[in-house]
CSV table of C-alpha atoms (C1' of nucleotides) in Angstrom, one decimal:
chain,number,residue,atom,x,y,z
A,236,MET,CA,56.2,-35.8,-38.0
A,237,SER,CA,54.0,-32.8,-38.4
A,238,THR,CA,56.4,-30.0,-39.3
A,239,ARG,CA,59.5,-30.5,-41.3
A,240,ARG,CA,62.6,-28.6,-40.5
A,241,ARG,CA,65.6,-28.2,-42.7
A,242,VAL,CA,68.2,-30.5,-41.3
A,243,THR,CA,71.9,-30.2,-42.0
A,244,THR,CA,73.5,-33.5,-42.5
A,245,ARG,CA,77.1,-34.4,-42.9
A,246,VAL,CA,78.5,-37.1,-45.2
A,247,MET,CA,81.8,-38.6,-44.3
A,248,VAL,CA,84.1,-38.2,-47.2
A,249,ASP,CA,87.8,-38.8,-47.6
A,250,SER,CA,89.1,-35.2,-47.5
A,251,ALA,CA,91.4,-35.9,-50.4
A,252,ARG,CA,88.7,-37.3,-52.7
A,253,GLY,CA,87.6,-35.2,-55.6
A,254,VAL,CA,83.9,-34.4,-55.1
A,255,PHE,CA,83.1,-30.9,-56.1
A,256,MET,CA,82.9,-29.6,-59.7
A,257,ILE,CA,84.4,-26.3,-60.3
A,258,SER,CA,81.3,-24.1,-59.8
A,259,VAL,CA,80.7,-25.7,-56.4
A,260,ALA,CA,84.3,-25.5,-55.3
A,261,ALA,CA,84.5,-21.9,-56.5
A,262,GLU,CA,81.4,-21.0,-54.5
A,263,LEU,CA,82.7,-22.8,-51.4
A,264,ALA,CA,86.0,-20.9,-51.6
A,265,ASP,CA,84.2,-17.7,-52.6
A,266,MET,CA,86.1,-17.4,-55.8
A,267,HIS,CA,85.5,-17.0,-59.5
A,268,PRO,CA,85.7,-20.4,-61.3
A,269,GLN,CA,88.1,-18.9,-63.7
A,270,THR,CA,90.4,-18.0,-60.8
A,271,LEU,CA,90.5,-21.7,-59.9
A,272,ARG,CA,91.6,-22.6,-63.4
A,273,MET,CA,94.3,-19.9,-63.2
A,274,TYR,CA,95.6,-21.2,-59.9
A,275,GLU,CA,95.8,-24.6,-61.4
A,276,ALA,CA,97.7,-23.3,-64.3
A,277,ARG,CA,100.2,-21.8,-61.8
A,278,GLY,CA,100.5,-25.0,-59.9
A,279,LEU,CA,98.9,-23.7,-56.8
A,280,ILE,CA,96.3,-26.4,-56.7
A,281,GLU,CA,95.8,-29.8,-58.4
A,282,PRO,CA,92.2,-31.0,-58.5
A,283,LYS,CA,91.4,-34.5,-59.6
A,284,ARG,CA,89.7,-35.0,-63.0
A,285,SER,CA,86.7,-37.1,-63.9
A,286,PRO,CA,87.1,-39.5,-66.8
A,287,LYS,CA,85.6,-36.9,-69.0
A,288,GLY,CA,88.1,-34.3,-67.9
A,289,THR,CA,86.0,-32.3,-65.5
A,290,ARG,CA,87.9,-30.9,-62.6
A,291,LEU,CA,86.9,-32.4,-59.2
A,292,TYR,CA,87.9,-30.6,-56.1
A,293,SER,CA,88.3,-32.3,-52.7
A,294,GLN,CA,87.6,-31.0,-49.3
A,295,ALA,CA,91.3,-30.5,-48.8
A,296,ASP,CA,91.4,-28.6,-52.1
A,297,VAL,CA,88.7,-26.2,-50.9
A,298,GLU,CA,90.5,-25.6,-47.6
A,299,ARG,CA,93.6,-24.9,-49.5
A,300,LEU,CA,91.7,-22.5,-51.7
A,301,ARG,CA,90.3,-20.7,-48.7
A,302,ARG,CA,93.8,-20.4,-47.2
A,303,ILE,CA,94.9,-18.9,-50.5
A,304,GLN,CA,91.9,-16.6,-50.6
A,305,GLU,CA,92.8,-15.4,-47.1
A,306,MET,CA,96.4,-14.6,-48.1
A,307,THR,CA,95.5,-12.8,-51.3
A,308,SER,CA,92.5,-10.9,-50.2
A,309,ASP,CA,93.1,-10.3,-46.6
A,310,LEU,CA,96.9,-10.0,-46.5
A,311,GLY,CA,97.4,-8.8,-50.1
A,312,LEU,CA,100.0,-11.4,-51.1
A,313,ASN,CA,100.5,-12.2,-54.8
A,314,LEU,CA,100.7,-15.7,-56.0
A,315,ALA,CA,104.4,-16.0,-55.8
A,316,GLY,CA,104.1,-15.1,-52.1
A,317,VAL,CA,101.3,-17.5,-51.5
A,318,GLU,CA,103.5,-20.3,-53.0
A,319,ARG,CA,106.4,-19.5,-50.8
A,320,VAL,CA,104.3,-19.1,-47.7
A,321,LEU,CA,102.6,-22.4,-48.2
A,322,GLU,CA,106.0,-24.0,-48.5
A,323,LEU,CA,107.3,-22.3,-45.3
A,324,GLU,CA,104.2,-23.2,-43.4
A,325,ALA,CA,104.6,-26.8,-44.3
A,326,GLU,CA,108.2,-26.7,-43.1
A,327,LEU,CA,107.1,-25.1,-39.9
A,328,GLU,CA,104.5,-27.7,-39.4
A,329,ARG,CA,107.2,-30.4,-39.8
A,330,ALA,CA,109.5,-28.7,-37.4
A,331,SER,CA,106.8,-28.3,-34.9
A,332,ARG,CA,105.9,-32.0,-35.1
A,333,ARG,CA,109.6,-33.0,-34.7
A,334,LEU,CA,109.8,-30.8,-31.6
A,335,GLU,CA,106.8,-32.4,-30.1
A,336,ALA,CA,108.1,-35.9,-30.9
A,337,LEU,CA,111.5,-35.1,-29.4
A,338,GLU,CA,109.9,-33.7,-26.3
A,339,ARG,CA,107.9,-36.8,-25.8
A,340,ARG,CA,110.8,-39.0,-26.5
A,341,SER,CA,113.0,-37.1,-24.1
A,342,GLU,CA,110.4,-37.3,-21.4
A,343,ARG,CA,110.0,-41.0,-21.9
A,344,MET,CA,113.7,-41.6,-21.8
A,345,ARG,CA,113.9,-39.7,-18.5
A,346,GLU,CA,111.2,-41.8,-17.0
A,347,GLU,CA,112.9,-45.0,-18.1
A,348,MET,CA,116.2,-43.9,-16.7
A,349,GLU,CA,114.6,-43.0,-13.4
A,350,ALA,CA,113.0,-46.3,-13.3
A,351,GLU,CA,116.2,-48.1,-14.1
A,352,LEU,CA,118.0,-46.2,-11.4
A,353,GLU,CA,115.3,-47.1,-8.9
A,354,ARG,CA,115.4,-50.7,-10.0
A,355,VAL,CA,119.2,-50.8,-9.4
A,356,ARG,CA,118.9,-49.2,-6.0
A,357,ARG,CA,116.2,-51.6,-5.0
A,358,SER,CA,118.0,-54.6,-6.3
A,359,PHE,CA,121.1,-53.8,-4.2
A,360,LYS,CA,119.1,-52.7,-1.2
A,361,ALA,CA,116.5,-55.4,-1.0
A,362,GLU,CA,118.6,-58.3,-1.6
A,363,LEU,CA,120.8,-58.5,1.5
A,364,VAL,CA,120.3,-57.4,5.2
A,365,PRO,CA,122.2,-58.4,8.3
A,366,TYR,CA,120.5,-61.3,10.1
A,367,GLY,CA,120.2,-61.3,13.9
A,368,SER,CA,123.3,-60.4,15.7
A,369,SER,CA,125.7,-62.3,13.6
A,370,ASN,CA,127.5,-60.9,10.7
A,371,ALA,CA,125.8,-63.3,8.4
A,372,LEU,CA,124.0,-61.7,5.5
A,373,VAL,CA,120.8,-63.3,4.3
A,374,ARG,CA,118.3,-62.5,1.7
A,375,ALA,CA,116.0,-59.7,2.8
A,376,SER,CA,113.1,-61.6,1.4
A,377,ASP,CA,113.7,-64.3,4.0
A,378,VAL,CA,113.5,-61.8,6.9
A,379,ARG,CA,110.9,-59.2,6.1
A,380,PRO,CA,109.5,-57.3,3.1
A,381,PRO,CA,111.9,-54.6,1.9
A,382,ARG,CA,111.3,-51.0,3.2
A,383,ARG,CA,112.0,-47.8,1.4
A,384,LYS,CA,115.4,-46.9,0.0
A,385,ILE,CA,117.9,-48.7,2.3
A,386,PRO,CA,120.6,-49.8,0.0
A,387,VAL,CA,122.7,-52.6,1.4
A,388,GLU,CA,125.9,-54.0,0.2
A,389,ARG,CA,126.4,-57.6,-0.7
A,390,ASP,CA,129.6,-57.7,-2.5
A,391,GLY,CA,131.1,-60.0,0.0
A,392,GLU,CA,128.7,-62.9,-0.9
A,393,ARG,CA,129.3,-62.8,-4.6
A,394,PRO,CA,131.6,-65.4,-6.0
A,395,ALA,CA,134.7,-63.5,-7.0
B,109,MET,CA,157.5,-0.8,-51.8
B,110,SER,CA,157.8,-0.3,-55.5
B,111,THR,CA,154.3,-1.2,-56.8
B,112,ARG,CA,151.1,-0.5,-54.9
B,113,ARG,CA,148.3,-2.9,-55.1
B,114,ARG,CA,144.8,-2.3,-54.2
B,115,VAL,CA,144.2,-4.0,-50.9
B,116,THR,CA,140.8,-4.9,-49.5
B,117,THR,CA,140.6,-4.3,-45.9
B,118,ARG,CA,137.8,-5.1,-43.5
B,119,VAL,CA,136.7,-3.0,-40.6
B,120,MET,CA,135.0,-4.8,-37.7
B,121,VAL,CA,131.7,-3.1,-37.1
B,122,ASP,CA,128.7,-4.0,-35.0
B,123,SER,CA,126.4,-5.4,-37.7
B,124,ALA,CA,123.5,-3.5,-36.1
B,125,ARG,CA,125.2,-0.1,-36.2
B,126,GLY,CA,124.1,2.5,-38.7
B,127,VAL,CA,127.0,3.2,-41.0
B,128,PHE,CA,125.8,3.6,-44.6
B,129,MET,CA,123.9,6.6,-45.9
B,130,ILE,CA,121.1,5.8,-48.3
B,131,SER,CA,123.1,6.1,-51.5
B,132,VAL,CA,125.7,3.6,-50.3
B,133,ALA,CA,123.2,1.2,-48.8
B,134,ALA,CA,121.2,1.4,-52.1
B,135,GLU,CA,124.2,0.5,-54.1
B,136,LEU,CA,125.2,-2.3,-51.8
B,137,ALA,CA,121.7,-3.7,-52.0
B,138,ASP,CA,121.5,-3.0,-55.7
B,139,MET,CA,118.4,-0.9,-55.3
B,140,HIS,CA,117.1,2.6,-56.1
B,141,PRO,CA,117.5,4.9,-53.0
B,142,GLN,CA,113.8,5.8,-53.4
B,143,THR,CA,113.0,2.1,-53.1
B,144,LEU,CA,114.7,2.1,-49.7
B,145,ARG,CA,112.6,5.0,-48.6
B,146,MET,CA,109.5,3.2,-49.8
B,147,TYR,CA,110.4,0.0,-47.9
B,148,GLU,CA,110.8,2.1,-44.8
B,149,ALA,CA,107.4,3.7,-45.2
B,150,ARG,CA,106.0,0.2,-45.5
B,151,GLY,CA,107.8,-0.9,-42.3
B,152,LEU,CA,110.0,-3.4,-44.0
B,153,ILE,CA,113.2,-1.8,-42.8
B,154,GLU,CA,114.1,0.6,-40.1
B,155,PRO,CA,117.4,2.4,-40.6
B,156,LYS,CA,118.9,4.4,-37.8
B,157,ARG,CA,119.0,8.2,-38.2
B,158,SER,CA,121.8,10.6,-37.7
B,159,PRO,CA,121.1,13.6,-35.5
B,160,LYS,CA,120.3,15.6,-38.6
B,161,GLY,CA,117.8,13.1,-39.8
B,162,THR,CA,119.9,11.3,-42.4
B,163,ARG,CA,119.1,7.6,-42.7
B,164,LEU,CA,121.9,5.3,-41.6
B,165,TYR,CA,121.8,1.7,-42.6
B,166,SER,CA,123.6,-1.1,-40.8
B,167,GLN,CA,125.3,-4.2,-42.2
B,168,ALA,CA,122.3,-6.1,-41.0
B,169,ASP,CA,120.0,-3.7,-42.8
B,170,VAL,CA,121.8,-4.2,-46.0
B,171,GLU,CA,121.6,-7.9,-45.7
B,172,ARG,CA,117.9,-7.7,-45.0
B,173,LEU,CA,117.6,-5.5,-48.1
B,174,ARG,CA,119.4,-8.1,-50.2
B,175,ARG,CA,117.1,-10.8,-48.9
B,176,ILE,CA,114.1,-8.6,-49.9
B,177,GLN,CA,115.7,-7.9,-53.2
B,178,GLU,CA,116.0,-11.7,-53.8
B,179,MET,CA,112.4,-12.3,-52.9
B,180,THR,CA,111.0,-9.5,-55.1
B,181,SER,CA,113.2,-9.8,-58.1
B,182,ASP,CA,114.1,-13.5,-58.2
B,183,LEU,CA,111.0,-15.0,-56.8
B,184,GLY,CA,108.5,-12.3,-57.7
B,185,LEU,CA,106.9,-11.7,-54.3
B,186,ASN,CA,105.2,-8.5,-53.6
B,187,LEU,CA,105.9,-6.6,-50.4
B,188,ALA,CA,103.0,-8.2,-48.4
B,189,GLY,CA,104.5,-11.5,-49.3
B,190,VAL,CA,108.0,-10.4,-48.3
B,191,GLU,CA,106.7,-9.3,-44.9
B,192,ARG,CA,104.9,-12.6,-44.2
B,193,VAL,CA,107.9,-14.7,-45.4
B,194,LEU,CA,110.3,-12.8,-43.2
B,195,GLU,CA,108.0,-13.5,-40.3
B,196,LEU,CA,107.7,-17.1,-41.1
B,197,GLU,CA,111.5,-17.5,-41.6
B,198,ALA,CA,112.1,-15.9,-38.2
B,199,GLU,CA,109.6,-18.4,-36.7
B,200,LEU,CA,111.3,-21.3,-38.4
B,201,GLU,CA,114.7,-20.1,-37.2
B,202,ARG,CA,113.4,-20.1,-33.6
B,203,ALA,CA,111.9,-23.5,-34.0
B,204,SER,CA,115.1,-24.8,-35.4
B,205,ARG,CA,117.1,-23.4,-32.5
B,206,ARG,CA,114.7,-24.8,-30.0
B,207,LEU,CA,115.1,-28.2,-31.7
B,208,GLU,CA,118.9,-28.0,-31.5
B,209,ALA,CA,118.8,-26.9,-27.9
B,210,LEU,CA,116.4,-29.7,-27.0
B,211,GLU,CA,118.5,-32.2,-28.7
B,212,ARG,CA,121.6,-31.1,-26.8
B,213,ARG,CA,119.7,-31.0,-23.5
B,214,SER,CA,118.3,-34.4,-24.1
B,215,GLU,CA,121.7,-35.9,-24.9
B,216,ARG,CA,123.2,-34.2,-21.8
B,217,MET,CA,120.5,-35.6,-19.6
B,218,ARG,CA,121.0,-39.0,-21.0
B,219,GLU,CA,124.7,-38.9,-20.2
B,220,GLU,CA,124.0,-37.6,-16.7
B,221,MET,CA,121.6,-40.4,-16.0
B,222,GLU,CA,124.1,-43.0,-17.3
B,223,ALA,CA,126.7,-41.5,-15.1
B,224,GLU,CA,124.4,-41.5,-12.1
B,225,LEU,CA,123.4,-45.1,-12.8
B,226,GLU,CA,127.1,-46.1,-13.0
B,227,ARG,CA,127.8,-44.2,-9.8
B,228,VAL,CA,125.1,-46.0,-7.9
B,229,ARG,CA,126.2,-49.3,-9.1
B,230,ARG,CA,129.7,-48.6,-8.1
B,231,SER,CA,128.8,-47.2,-4.7
B,232,PHE,CA,127.0,-50.4,-3.8
B,233,LYS,CA,129.6,-52.6,-5.1
B,234,ALA,CA,132.7,-50.8,-3.8
B,235,GLU,CA,131.6,-50.0,-0.3
B,236,LEU,CA,131.7,-53.2,1.4
B,237,VAL,CA,134.1,-56.0,1.0
B,238,PRO,CA,134.7,-59.2,3.0
B,239,TYR,CA,137.4,-58.9,5.5
B,240,GLY,CA,139.8,-61.8,5.9
B,241,SER,CA,138.1,-65.1,6.0
B,242,SER,CA,135.4,-64.2,8.4
B,243,ASN,CA,131.9,-63.1,7.5
B,244,ALA,CA,132.5,-59.6,8.8
B,245,LEU,CA,131.9,-56.8,6.5
B,246,VAL,CA,134.0,-53.7,6.9
B,247,ARG,CA,134.3,-50.4,5.2
B,248,ALA,CA,136.2,-50.7,2.1
B,249,SER,CA,138.0,-47.5,3.1
B,250,ASP,CA,139.3,-49.2,6.1
B,251,VAL,CA,140.9,-51.8,4.0
B,252,ARG,CA,142.4,-49.7,1.2
B,253,PRO,CA,142.2,-46.0,0.3
B,254,PRO,CA,138.9,-44.9,-1.3
B,255,ARG,CA,138.9,-44.5,-5.0
B,256,ARG,CA,136.9,-41.9,-6.9
B,257,LYS,CA,133.6,-40.8,-5.6
B,258,ILE,CA,132.4,-43.7,-3.6
B,259,PRO,CA,129.6,-42.6,-1.3
B,260,VAL,CA,129.5,-44.8,1.8
B,261,GLU,CA,126.4,-46.5,3.0
B,262,ARG,CA,126.0,-46.7,6.7
B,263,ASP,CA,122.4,-47.2,7.3
B,264,GLY,CA,122.9,-50.1,9.7
B,265,GLU,CA,125.2,-48.0,11.8
B,266,ARG,CA,123.0,-45.1,12.4
B,267,PRO,CA,121.2,-44.6,15.7
B,268,ALA,CA,117.6,-45.4,14.9
C,132,DT,C1',128.3,25.4,-56.9
C,133,DT,C1',128.2,20.4,-56.6
C,134,DG,C1',126.3,16.5,-54.7
C,135,DC,C1',124.3,14.7,-51.4
C,136,DT,C1',120.1,14.5,-48.1
C,137,DC,C1',115.0,15.1,-47.2
C,138,DC,C1',110.2,14.9,-49.0
C,139,DT,C1',105.8,14.3,-52.3
C,140,DC,C1',103.6,13.4,-56.6
C,141,DA,C1',103.0,11.0,-60.9
C,142,DC,C1',103.6,7.7,-64.4
C,143,DG,C1',104.8,3.1,-66.7
C,144,DT,C1',104.8,-1.7,-66.1
C,145,DC,C1',103.2,-5.9,-64.7
C,146,DA,C1',100.5,-9.4,-62.1
C,147,DC,C1',96.1,-10.9,-61.3
C,148,DG,C1',91.3,-11.3,-61.4
C,149,DT,C1',87.4,-11.5,-64.2
C,150,DG,C1',84.6,-11.2,-68.2
C,151,DA,C1',83.7,-12.5,-73.0
C,152,DG,C1',83.5,-15.7,-76.6
C,153,DG,C1',83.4,-20.1,-78.7
C,154,DT,C1',83.2,-25.5,-78.0
C,155,DG,C1',81.2,-29.8,-76.4
C,156,DG,C1',78.6,-33.4,-73.7
C,157,DC,C1',75.0,-34.7,-70.2
D,145,DT,C1',67.3,-25.7,-75.1
D,146,DT,C1',69.5,-24.8,-70.6
D,147,DG,C1',73.4,-24.9,-67.9
D,148,DC,C1',77.2,-26.7,-67.0
D,149,DT,C1',82.1,-28.0,-68.6
D,150,DC,C1',86.4,-27.1,-71.3
D,151,DC,C1',89.6,-23.6,-73.4
D,152,DT,C1',91.9,-18.8,-74.9
D,153,DC,C1',92.1,-13.9,-75.2
D,154,DA,C1',91.7,-9.3,-73.5
D,155,DC,C1',90.9,-5.7,-70.5
D,156,DG,C1',90.7,-3.0,-65.9
D,157,DT,C1',92.8,-2.4,-61.6
D,158,DC,C1',96.2,-2.1,-58.5
D,159,DA,C1',101.0,-2.6,-56.5
D,160,DC,C1',105.4,-1.3,-57.0
D,161,DG,C1',109.4,0.8,-58.8
D,162,DT,C1',111.4,4.8,-60.3
D,163,DG,C1',111.9,9.4,-62.0
D,164,DA,C1',111.0,14.3,-61.5
D,165,DG,C1',110.7,18.3,-58.9
D,166,DG,C1',111.6,21.2,-55.1
D,167,DT,C1',114.0,21.9,-50.3
D,168,DG,C1',118.0,22.3,-47.2
D,169,DG,C1',122.6,21.7,-45.1
D,170,DC,C1',127.7,20.2,-45.4
DNA sequence: TTGCTCCTCACGTCACGTGAGGTGGC
DNA sequence: TTGCTCCTCACGTCACGTGAGGTGGC
């Protein structure tokens, strides 16, 4: 309680909610406010508006602005390029997600099939075994617990 | 044989082989020859060279030039943008191929598993049949000729 | 010689960023 | 009043395309 330190706190905010006015957003994105207006006019970004008409930028907007900043300043793209690249990156993102999903789905399917196969093997194997010295077939469960992988026929007992 | 018509013919050429000198390539791509040199200096295109040092553009080069032309003229990208877009499109192409391959592989796997499952079911079912009116079980193959792929189970017969 | 190639240099155009200038509401 | 917002207009810079100018080999 003696000394006060500056403490950074974090407020949880919906990343799509408009919270920054243009001067703040511009500073966060390291851009001129007028540039933000220009980008909006070109359709690169769409901040919300307050009832009075003041632009309100969300967290997601600021991130997008930073991505644009990176492309224009670091890579030297013009705005037409930025537009196209953002589109392509979104497509790539979708493709990548589909790939992951398909991989998961495929693996799950494999496992299910393996399980089914095993189940079928067991069902045939476990059900019937020879009993004593006779030729009679009885349920394995009546004799002993089933062991590993010893498939046994039982066609003969089924009602034709 | 009386009148001659102009006939378009097509020569099969490896699309990666350098066949067009700069003036031809430029015309095919609807660009200024100097522009082609500029693009090369920027690393956007790499034509082959003749032993004398003359640039030789391939079919693929010309197609690439057209794609670039489209991006700069129609969409207004600058060259930095073109570069990035070409990269991303290549990535997307790869992702798309992987997706297709995975889909095919997944389908093939499913079919194989189904077949295996069916095979196992059949093998258990087909192998042993009742013989006469007794309880004796005999090999199905001893009773009638074996059908397709019917592995024979004989666990009980093996010397322990 | 003509028409191509190679190269470098320079200029015109256009996109884009930013600043100025004027308005209006907490 | 100060400092923000909104807007439009204009200018400086830079990338890019293209033309000019000079060279050299079929």
